[in-house]
CSV table of C-alpha atoms and ligand atoms in Angstrom, one decimal:
chain,number,residue,atom,x,y,z
A,63,MET,CA,2.9,21.6,-24.0
A,64,SER,CA,0.5,22.7,-21.4
A,65,THR,CA,-3.1,21.0,-22.6
A,66,TYR,CA,-3.5,17.5,-21.4
A,67,HIS,CA,-2.2,14.6,-23.3
A,68,PRO,CA,0.0,11.7,-22.6
A,69,LEU,CA,3.7,13.0,-22.8
A,70,THR,CA,6.2,11.0,-25.4
A,71,GLU,CA,9.5,10.5,-24.1
A,72,GLN,CA,10.7,13.2,-26.3
A,73,GLU,CA,8.4,15.6,-24.6
A,74,ALA,CA,9.4,14.3,-21.3
A,75,ILE,CA,13.1,15.2,-22.0
A,76,GLN,CA,11.8,18.6,-23.1
A,77,MET,CA,10.1,19.3,-19.6
A,78,ALA,CA,13.0,18.0,-17.6
A,79,ARG,CA,15.3,20.4,-19.5
A,80,SER,CA,13.1,23.2,-18.5
A,81,LEU,CA,13.2,22.3,-14.8
A,82,GLU,CA,15.0,25.4,-13.1
A,83,ASN,CA,18.4,24.7,-11.8
A,84,PHE,CA,18.2,21.2,-12.2
A,85,PHE,CA,20.2,20.0,-15.1
A,86,PRO,CA,23.4,21.5,-16.3
A,87,ALA,CA,22.9,23.4,-19.8
A,88,ASP,CA,25.2,20.7,-21.7
A,89,ALA,CA,23.1,18.1,-20.1
A,90,GLU,CA,22.7,14.9,-22.4
A,91,LEU,CA,19.3,13.8,-21.4
A,92,GLY,CA,18.0,10.3,-21.8
A,93,CYS,CA,14.4,9.1,-21.0
A,94,ARG,CA,12.8,5.5,-20.4
A,95,GLU,CA,9.2,4.8,-19.6
A,96,ILE,CA,9.3,2.7,-16.7
A,97,GLY,CA,5.9,2.5,-15.5
A,98,ASP,CA,5.1,-0.9,-14.6
A,99,GLY,CA,2.1,-0.1,-12.3
A,100,ASN,CA,-1.6,-0.6,-13.1
A,101,LEU,CA,-2.3,3.4,-13.7
A,102,ASN,CA,0.2,5.9,-14.7
A,103,LEU,CA,3.2,6.6,-17.2
A,104,VAL,CA,6.6,7.0,-15.2
A,105,PHE,CA,9.3,8.6,-17.2
A,106,HIS,CA,12.8,8.1,-15.6
A,107,ILE,CA,15.2,10.8,-17.1
A,108,THR,CA,18.9,10.9,-16.8
A,109,ASP,CA,21.9,13.1,-17.9
A,110,THR,CA,24.6,10.8,-19.1
A,111,VAL,CA,27.2,13.7,-18.4
A,112,SER,CA,26.4,14.7,-14.8
A,113,GLY,CA,24.6,11.5,-13.7
A,114,LYS,CA,21.8,13.5,-12.6
A,115,SER,CA,18.2,11.7,-12.8
A,116,VAL,CA,14.8,12.7,-12.2
A,117,ILE,CA,11.4,11.0,-12.4
A,118,LEU,CA,8.2,12.9,-14.4
A,119,LYS,CA,5.3,10.6,-13.3
A,120,GLN,CA,1.9,11.3,-15.3
A,121,ALA,CA,-1.5,10.2,-14.5
A,122,LEU,CA,-3.2,8.9,-17.7
A,123,PRO,CA,-7.1,9.5,-17.7
A,124,TYR,CA,-8.1,5.9,-17.8
A,125,ALA,CA,-6.8,2.8,-15.6
A,126,LYS,CA,-3.8,1.4,-17.6
A,127,VAL,CA,-4.2,-2.1,-16.5
A,128,VAL,CA,-7.5,-2.4,-18.3
A,129,GLY,CA,-7.6,0.1,-21.0
A,130,GLU,CA,-9.7,3.3,-22.2
A,131,SER,CA,-12.8,1.6,-21.1
A,132,TRP,CA,-12.1,2.3,-17.8
A,133,PRO,CA,-11.8,6.4,-17.6
A,134,LEU,CA,-10.1,7.8,-14.4
A,135,THR,CA,-9.7,11.1,-12.9
A,136,LEU,CA,-6.6,12.9,-13.6
A,137,ASP,CA,-7.4,14.8,-9.9
A,138,ARG,CA,-5.5,11.8,-8.7
A,139,ALA,CA,-2.1,13.2,-9.6
A,140,ARG,CA,-2.8,16.4,-7.4
A,141,ILE,CA,-4.0,14.1,-4.7
A,142,GLU,CA,-0.6,12.1,-4.8
A,143,SER,CA,1.4,15.1,-5.0
A,144,GLU,CA,-0.2,16.8,-2.0
A,145,ALA,CA,0.0,13.5,0.0
A,146,LEU,CA,3.7,13.1,-0.7
A,147,ILE,CA,4.3,16.8,0.2
A,148,ILE,CA,2.2,16.1,3.6
A,149,GLU,CA,3.9,12.8,4.4
A,150,GLY,CA,7.4,14.2,3.7
A,151,LYS,CA,6.8,17.0,6.4
A,152,LEU,CA,5.4,14.3,8.9
A,153,ALA,CA,7.9,11.6,8.1
A,154,PRO,CA,11.2,13.1,6.7
A,155,GLY,CA,13.1,11.0,4.4
A,156,LEU,CA,10.6,8.3,4.0
A,157,VAL,CA,9.1,9.6,0.8
A,158,PRO,CA,10.4,11.0,-2.6
A,159,GLN,CA,11.1,14.7,-2.5
A,160,VAL,CA,8.5,16.4,-4.8
A,161,TYR,CA,10.0,19.0,-7.2
A,162,SER,CA,6.8,20.4,-9.1
A,163,TYR,CA,3.3,19.3,-10.0
A,164,ASP,CA,1.8,20.7,-12.9
A,165,PRO,CA,-2.1,20.3,-12.8
A,166,GLN,CA,-2.8,20.5,-16.7
A,167,LEU,CA,-0.5,17.7,-17.5
A,168,ALA,CA,-1.4,15.7,-14.4
A,169,LEU,CA,2.5,15.6,-13.9
A,170,THR,CA,4.6,15.5,-11.0
A,171,VAL,CA,8.5,16.0,-10.9
A,172,MET,CA,9.9,14.2,-8.1
A,173,GLU,CA,13.2,12.5,-6.9
A,174,ASP,CA,14.7,9.5,-8.8
A,175,LEU,CA,14.9,6.7,-6.3
A,176,SER,CA,16.2,4.0,-8.8
A,177,ASN,CA,19.2,3.3,-6.2
A,178,HIS,CA,16.3,1.5,-4.4
A,179,THR,CA,14.5,-1.6,-5.5
A,180,ILE,CA,10.7,-2.0,-5.4
A,181,MET,CA,10.0,-4.0,-2.5
A,182,ARG,CA,7.9,-6.8,-4.1
A,183,ARG,CA,10.8,-7.7,-6.2
A,184,GLY,CA,13.2,-7.6,-3.7
A,185,LEU,CA,11.2,-10.2,-1.6
A,186,ILE,CA,10.8,-12.3,-4.6
A,187,GLU,CA,14.6,-12.2,-5.1
A,188,GLY,CA,15.0,-13.4,-1.5
A,189,ASN,CA,16.6,-10.3,-0.1
A,190,ARG,CA,16.1,-9.0,3.4
A,191,TYR,CA,15.6,-5.4,4.8
A,192,PRO,CA,16.8,-4.9,8.2
A,193,GLN,CA,15.6,-1.2,8.4
A,194,PHE,CA,12.1,-1.6,6.8
A,195,ALA,CA,10.2,-2.4,9.9
A,196,ASP,CA,11.7,0.4,11.8
A,197,ASP,CA,11.0,2.9,8.8
A,198,ILE,CA,7.4,2.1,7.9
A,199,SER,CA,6.4,1.9,11.6
A,200,THR,CA,7.8,5.5,11.8
A,201,TYR,CA,5.9,6.3,8.4
A,202,MET,CA,2.7,4.9,9.6
A,203,ALA,CA,2.6,6.2,13.1
A,204,ALA,CA,3.5,9.9,12.0
A,205,ASN,CA,1.1,9.8,9.1
A,206,LEU,CA,-1.8,8.1,10.8
A,207,PHE,CA,-1.2,9.8,14.1
A,208,PHE,CA,-0.5,13.5,12.9
A,209,THR,CA,-3.6,13.6,10.3
A,210,SER,CA,-6.0,12.3,12.6
A,211,ASP,CA,-8.2,13.8,15.4
A,212,LEU,CA,-5.8,12.5,18.2
A,213,GLY,CA,-2.9,14.5,16.7
A,214,MET,CA,-4.0,17.4,14.4
A,215,ASN,CA,-6.0,20.5,15.0
A,216,GLN,CA,-9.7,19.0,14.4
A,217,GLN,CA,-11.1,22.0,12.6
A,218,GLU,CA,-7.8,22.0,10.2
A,219,LYS,CA,-8.5,17.9,9.9
A,220,LYS,CA,-11.9,18.6,8.4
A,221,LEU,CA,-10.8,21.1,5.8
A,222,GLN,CA,-7.7,18.9,5.1
A,223,SER,CA,-10.3,15.8,4.5
A,224,GLY,CA,-11.9,18.0,1.8
A,225,ARG,CA,-8.9,18.1,0.0
A,226,PHE,CA,-8.6,14.5,0.0
A,227,ILE,CA,-12.3,13.2,-1.2
A,228,ASN,CA,-11.1,10.8,-3.8
A,229,PRO,CA,-14.3,9.2,-5.2
A,230,GLU,CA,-13.1,7.5,-8.3
A,231,LEU,CA,-10.1,5.8,-6.4
A,232,CYS,CA,-12.0,4.7,-3.6
A,233,LYS,CA,-14.8,3.3,-5.9
A,234,ILE,CA,-11.8,1.0,-7.3
A,235,THR,CA,-11.1,-0.2,-3.7
A,236,GLU,CA,-14.6,-0.4,-2.9
A,237,ASP,CA,-15.3,-2.7,-5.7
A,238,LEU,CA,-12.2,-4.7,-6.1
A,239,ILE,CA,-11.6,-5.4,-2.4
A,240,PHE,CA,-14.8,-5.1,-0.7
A,241,ASP,CA,-17.3,-6.4,-3.3
A,242,ASP,CA,-16.0,-8.4,-6.3
A,243,PRO,CA,-14.2,-11.1,-4.7
A,244,TYR,CA,-17.4,-12.0,-3.0
A,245,THR,CA,-19.9,-12.3,-5.7
A,246,ILE,CA,-19.7,-13.4,-9.4
A,247,SER,CA,-18.0,-10.2,-11.1
A,248,SER,CA,-16.5,-9.9,-14.7
A,249,ASN,CA,-13.7,-7.9,-12.8
A,250,ASN,CA,-12.7,-11.1,-11.3
A,251,SER,CA,-9.6,-13.2,-12.5
A,252,TYR,CA,-8.4,-16.4,-11.4
A,253,ASP,CA,-7.0,-19.5,-12.3
A,254,ALA,CA,-9.3,-22.3,-13.2
A,255,ALA,CA,-7.6,-24.6,-10.7
A,256,ILE,CA,-9.0,-22.6,-7.7
A,257,ALA,CA,-12.4,-22.0,-9.1
A,258,ASP,CA,-13.9,-24.1,-6.1
A,259,ALA,CA,-12.2,-21.8,-3.7
A,260,ALA,CA,-13.2,-18.8,-5.5
A,261,GLN,CA,-16.9,-20.0,-5.7
A,262,ALA,CA,-16.8,-20.7,-1.8
A,263,LEU,CA,-16.0,-16.9,-1.3
A,264,THR,CA,-19.5,-16.0,-3.0
A,265,THR,CA,-21.7,-18.1,-0.6
A,266,ASP,CA,-19.7,-17.8,2.7
A,267,GLU,CA,-22.3,-15.8,4.9
A,268,GLU,CA,-19.8,-15.6,8.1
A,269,LEU,CA,-17.1,-14.1,5.8
A,270,HIS,CA,-19.9,-11.8,3.9
A,271,LEU,CA,-20.8,-10.3,7.6
A,272,GLU,CA,-17.1,-9.4,8.3
A,273,VAL,CA,-16.3,-8.1,5.0
A,274,ALA,CA,-19.5,-5.8,5.1
A,275,GLN,CA,-18.4,-4.2,8.4
A,276,LEU,CA,-14.8,-3.7,6.9
A,277,ARG,CA,-16.6,-2.0,3.9
A,278,HIS,CA,-18.8,-0.1,5.9
A,279,LYS,CA,-15.6,1.4,8.0
A,280,PHE,CA,-13.9,2.0,4.8
A,281,LEU,CA,-16.8,3.9,3.3
A,282,THR,CA,-17.4,6.0,6.5
A,283,SER,CA,-14.7,6.0,8.9
A,284,GLY,CA,-12.4,9.5,8.2
A,285,GLN,CA,-9.8,8.5,10.9
A,286,ALA,CA,-6.7,9.3,9.3
A,287,LEU,CA,-5.1,10.6,5.9
A,288,LEU,CA,-4.4,7.2,4.6
A,289,HIS,CA,-1.8,6.3,1.7
A,290,GLY,CA,-4.4,4.1,0.4
A,291,ASP,CA,-2.5,1.5,-1.6
A,292,LEU,CA,0.5,0.7,0.6
A,293,HIS,CA,1.5,-2.5,-0.9
A,294,THR,CA,5.1,-3.5,-1.5
A,295,GLY,CA,5.2,-2.5,-5.0
A,296,SER,CA,4.3,1.0,-3.4
A,297,ILE,CA,7.5,0.8,-1.4
A,298,PHE,CA,11.1,1.3,-2.4
A,299,VAL,CA,13.7,-0.3,-0.3
A,300,LYS,CA,17.5,-0.4,-0.1
A,301,GLU,CA,19.3,-2.1,2.9
A,302,ASP,CA,19.2,1.2,4.8
A,303,SER,CA,16.5,3.4,3.3
A,304,THR,CA,13.0,3.1,2.8
A,305,LYS,CA,10.9,5.3,0.4
A,306,VAL,CA,6.9,5.3,0.4
A,307,ILE,CA,5.7,6.1,-3.2
A,308,ASP,CA,2.2,6.2,-4.9
A,309,PRO,CA,0.0,7.6,-2.6
A,310,GLU,CA,-2.8,8.5,-5.6
A,311,PHE,CA,-5.6,6.3,-3.2
A,312,ALA,CA,-5.1,8.6,-0.5
A,313,TYR,CA,-8.1,9.5,1.5
A,314,TYR,CA,-9.4,9.8,5.0
A,315,GLY,CA,-10.2,6.4,6.2
A,316,PRO,CA,-9.4,3.7,8.5
A,317,ALA,CA,-6.1,3.7,9.7
A,318,GLY,CA,-6.1,-0.1,9.9
A,319,PHE,CA,-6.4,-0.2,6.2
A,320,ASP,CA,-2.8,1.1,5.5
A,321,ILE,CA,-1.3,-1.2,8.1
A,322,GLY,CA,-3.1,-4.1,7.0
A,323,ALA,CA,-1.9,-3.5,3.4
A,324,THR,CA,1.6,-3.8,4.3
A,325,ILE,CA,0.9,-6.9,6.4
A,326,ALA,CA,-1.0,-8.5,3.9
A,327,ASN,CA,1.7,-8.0,1.1
A,328,LEU,CA,4.3,-9.6,3.3
A,329,LEU,CA,1.9,-12.5,4.0
A,330,LEU,CA,1.6,-13.0,0.2
A,331,ASN,CA,4.9,-13.2,-0.3
A,332,TYR,CA,5.2,-15.6,2.6
A,333,VAL,CA,2.5,-17.9,0.9
A,334,ALA,CA,4.9,-17.6,-2.3
A,335,GLN,CA,7.8,-19.2,-0.7
A,336,GLU,CA,6.2,-22.2,-1.7
A,337,HIS,CA,8.4,-21.6,-5.0
A,338,TRP,CA,10.8,-18.8,-4.4
A,339,HIS,CA,12.9,-21.0,-1.5
A,340,GLN,CA,12.6,-24.6,-2.8
A,341,GLU,CA,15.0,-25.9,0.0
A,342,GLU,CA,13.0,-26.6,3.3
A,343,ALA,CA,15.3,-25.0,5.8
A,344,ALA,CA,15.9,-22.0,3.8
A,345,ARG,CA,12.0,-21.4,3.0
A,346,ALA,CA,11.5,-21.9,6.7
A,347,ASP,CA,14.2,-19.1,7.5
A,348,TYR,CA,12.7,-16.9,5.1
A,349,ARG,CA,9.3,-17.3,6.2
A,350,ARG,CA,10.6,-16.7,9.7
A,351,TYR,CA,12.3,-13.5,8.5
A,352,LEU,CA,8.9,-12.4,7.2
A,353,LEU,CA,6.7,-13.0,10.1
A,354,ASP,CA,9.5,-11.4,12.5
A,355,THR,CA,9.1,-8.2,10.0
A,356,VAL,CA,5.1,-8.4,10.4
A,357,ARG,CA,5.5,-8.8,14.2
A,358,ASP,CA,8.0,-5.7,14.2
A,359,ILE,CA,6.0,-3.4,12.2
A,360,TRP,CA,3.3,-3.6,14.6
A,361,THR,CA,4.9,-3.6,17.8
A,362,GLN,CA,7.1,-0.8,16.6
A,363,PHE,CA,4.2,1.1,15.3
A,364,GLU,CA,2.1,0.6,18.4
A,365,ARG,CA,4.9,1.9,20.4
A,366,LYS,CA,5.7,5.0,18.3
A,367,PHE,CA,1.8,5.9,17.8
A,368,LEU,CA,1.5,5.8,21.7
A,369,GLN,CA,4.5,7.9,22.2
A,370,LEU,CA,3.4,10.5,19.7
A,371,TRP,CA,0.0,10.4,21.4
A,372,GLU,CA,1.5,11.0,24.7
A,373,GLU,CA,3.8,13.6,23.9
A,374,HIS,CA,1.5,15.4,21.1
A,375,GLY,CA,-2.4,14.5,21.8
A,376,VAL,CA,-4.7,17.3,21.0
A,377,ASP,CA,-8.2,16.1,22.6
A,378,ARG,CA,-8.3,16.3,26.5
A,379,LEU,CA,-10.8,13.6,26.7
A,380,PHE,CA,-8.8,11.1,24.3
A,381,ASN,CA,-5.7,12.0,26.1
A,382,THR,CA,-7.2,11.5,29.7
A,383,ALA,CA,-10.1,9.0,29.6
A,384,ALA,CA,-9.0,5.9,31.8
A,385,GLY,CA,-8.5,2.9,28.9
A,386,TYR,CA,-9.3,4.8,26.1
A,387,LYS,CA,-5.5,4.4,24.6
A,388,LYS,CA,-6.2,0.7,25.2
A,389,TRP,CA,-9.6,0.4,23.6
A,390,TYR,CA,-8.2,2.5,20.5
A,391,MET,CA,-5.2,0.4,19.8
A,392,ALA,CA,-7.1,-2.9,20.3
A,393,GLN,CA,-9.6,-1.5,17.6
A,394,LEU,CA,-6.9,-0.7,15.5
A,395,LEU,CA,-5.2,-3.9,15.4
A,396,GLN,CA,-8.5,-5.7,14.8
A,397,ASP,CA,-9.0,-3.2,11.7
A,398,THR,CA,-5.5,-4.1,10.9
A,399,THR,CA,-6.3,-7.9,10.9
A,400,GLY,CA,-9.4,-7.5,8.8
A,401,TYR,CA,-8.0,-5.4,6.3
A,402,ALA,CA,-5.1,-7.6,5.9
A,403,GLY,CA,-7.5,-10.6,5.1
A,404,CYS,CA,-9.3,-8.5,2.5
A,405,LYS,CA,-6.1,-7.6,0.8
A,406,MET,CA,-4.9,-11.0,0.6
A,407,VAL,CA,-8.3,-12.3,-0.9
A,408,ARG,CA,-8.4,-9.5,-3.5
A,409,ARG,CA,-4.9,-10.4,-4.8
A,410,ILE,CA,-5.9,-14.1,-5.7
A,411,VAL,CA,-9.4,-13.9,-7.2
A,412,GLY,CA,-9.9,-10.0,-7.9
A,413,LEU,CA,-8.7,-7.7,-10.9
A,414,ALA,CA,-5.0,-7.1,-9.9
A,415,HIS,CA,-2.6,-9.6,-8.7
A,416,VAL,CA,0.8,-9.9,-7.1
A,417,ALA,CA,4.1,-11.1,-9.2
A,418,ASP,CA,5.0,-12.8,-5.8
A,419,ILE,CA,2.4,-15.5,-6.8
A,420,ASP,CA,1.3,-14.7,-10.3
A,421,THR,CA,5.0,-15.6,-11.7
A,422,ILE,CA,5.4,-18.9,-9.9
A,423,PRO,CA,6.0,-21.3,-12.9
A,424,ASP,CA,4.6,-24.5,-11.6
A,425,ALA,CA,1.2,-24.8,-11.8
A,426,GLN,CA,0.6,-27.1,-8.8
A,427,THR,CA,3.0,-24.7,-6.5
A,428,LYS,CA,0.9,-22.0,-7.7
A,429,GLU,CA,-2.4,-23.4,-6.7
A,430,ARG,CA,-1.1,-24.3,-3.3
A,431,ALA,CA,0.2,-20.8,-2.6
A,432,GLN,CA,-3.1,-19.4,-4.0
A,433,ARG,CA,-5.1,-21.7,-1.6
A,434,ILE,CA,-3.1,-20.9,1.4
A,435,ALA,CA,-3.3,-17.0,0.7
A,436,LEU,CA,-7.1,-17.6,0.6
A,437,GLN,CA,-6.9,-19.7,3.8
A,438,ILE,CA,-4.9,-17.0,5.7
A,439,GLY,CA,-7.0,-14.2,4.2
A,440,THR,CA,-10.4,-15.5,5.1
A,441,GLU,CA,-9.1,-16.5,8.5
A,442,LEU,CA,-8.1,-13.0,9.3
A,443,ILE,CA,-11.4,-11.7,8.0
A,444,LYS,CA,-13.3,-14.1,9.9
A,445,ARG,CA,-11.5,-13.5,13.4
A,446,ASN,CA,-10.6,-10.1,12.9
A,447,ARG,CA,-13.0,-8.8,15.9
A,448,GLN,CA,-11.1,-11.5,17.9
A,449,THR,CA,-7.7,-10.4,17.6
A,450,GLN,CA,-5.9,-9.7,20.8
A,451,SER,CA,-2.2,-9.4,19.6
A,452,ILE,CA,0.0,-9.5,16.7
A,453,GLU,CA,0.8,-13.1,17.7
A,454,ASP,CA,-2.9,-14.0,16.3
A,455,ILE,CA,-2.1,-12.9,13.0
A,456,LEU,CA,1.2,-14.9,12.9
A,457,ASP,CA,-0.5,-18.0,14.4
A,458,ILE,CA,-3.1,-17.9,11.5
A,459,ALA,CA,-0.2,-17.5,8.9
A,460,GLU,CA,1.6,-20.5,10.6
A,461,SER,CA,-1.2,-22.6,10.6
A,462,ALA,CA,-2.0,-22.3,6.9
A,463,ILE,CA,1.2,-23.6,5.7
A,464,ARG,CA,1.2,-26.5,7.9
A,465,ILE,CA,-2.1,-27.8,6.2
B,675,LIG,C1,-7.7,-0.6,-11.6
B,675,LIG,S1,-6.3,-0.3,-10.4
B,675,LIG,C2,-6.0,-2.1,-9.9
B,675,LIG,C3,-5.3,-2.0,-8.6
B,675,LIG,O1,-3.8,-1.2,-8.8
B,675,LIG,C4,-3.7,-0.3,-7.9
B,675,LIG,O2,-2.2,-0.6,-7.3
B,675,LIG,C5,-4.7,-0.6,-6.7
B,675,LIG,O3,-4.1,-1.7,-5.8
B,675,LIG,C6,-5.8,-1.1,-7.5
B,675,LIG,O4,-6.8,-1.7,-6.8
B,676,LIG,MG1,0.1,2.5,-7.1
């Protein structure tokens, strides 16, 4: 079974059965392919006798969301499994445990998290996750600090960057996030009702100047090892637990890209509340919860990151130069703002959308949500270099729903 081919459910069961010391000899294994993302096969294997379970995730040699016409490197499975192992060491308990990785089959065997919910689904259902801001800020602070030149041996960091050169997956981001939405592209996809707003993105010179700068930073800044696709579909949650999955887009890039991605996806749910909470007071209350979560993520991230810097900073000048930490955090917040904006815009007019908005059944409500998302996204992009505080991001979001 070692030559690459997409596994059948029967083969996945066979592989699971051969895992050392995992399932008991009398295990009765069942398998379901549950991959609902854009790229991979995900087999959920359960022993009906012991109740034990495991996930086998296999990369396909093409982008599933488009089909075989879009070939895609299998090396992303190695990148994902190596990133998960690093993240698990830096932020224990906040990613699934990796049991094994098979390079031939581009297959990772990992902890089953099906007692958690995909956060996007949980938010659509109106649930709240009191532990989330604390966990995700810990995950981002630890990973973005300890893989950067602030917190990691700087020679080892260069070698590590080499293991995370991820050109094909970066190219997807460069096209889908930092190019297509701002031009006429066959990758773009949007409802006819917002064609005017999509068209406006292609001619807005002020916007293009900011996107060009954010794109340049994405292409050239190797600040830290990023997750690279940290949206709410890449996060499993329970009331008291958070697990970040799917770092196949991992590479050394600008740290604000990950923070911005998380915030953008909370804001996409925020705009989608046009539908998901119909009653005004309940809608306002849930929106308040989402904005409080955005604020908590940034403020807790900032505090934890600075504390790690204080305790573990490896660079003499970065540690001691008066005003440097303040300058660094200000830049990071500005990048976060700009990338959050880019992430919102791409989910409305680009190739891959989000269920929070796409599954809104009423056309007018959906259109209003999409227009608000574009309003917030473009404002965040245009004002990214003026952002002084997380309150600036929240103000942009609040103003947009009043229109
Ligand atoms: C062709 S892949 C489309 C999107 O799915 C992933 O989750 C990334 O966000 C990517 O941009
Ligand atoms: Mg993914």
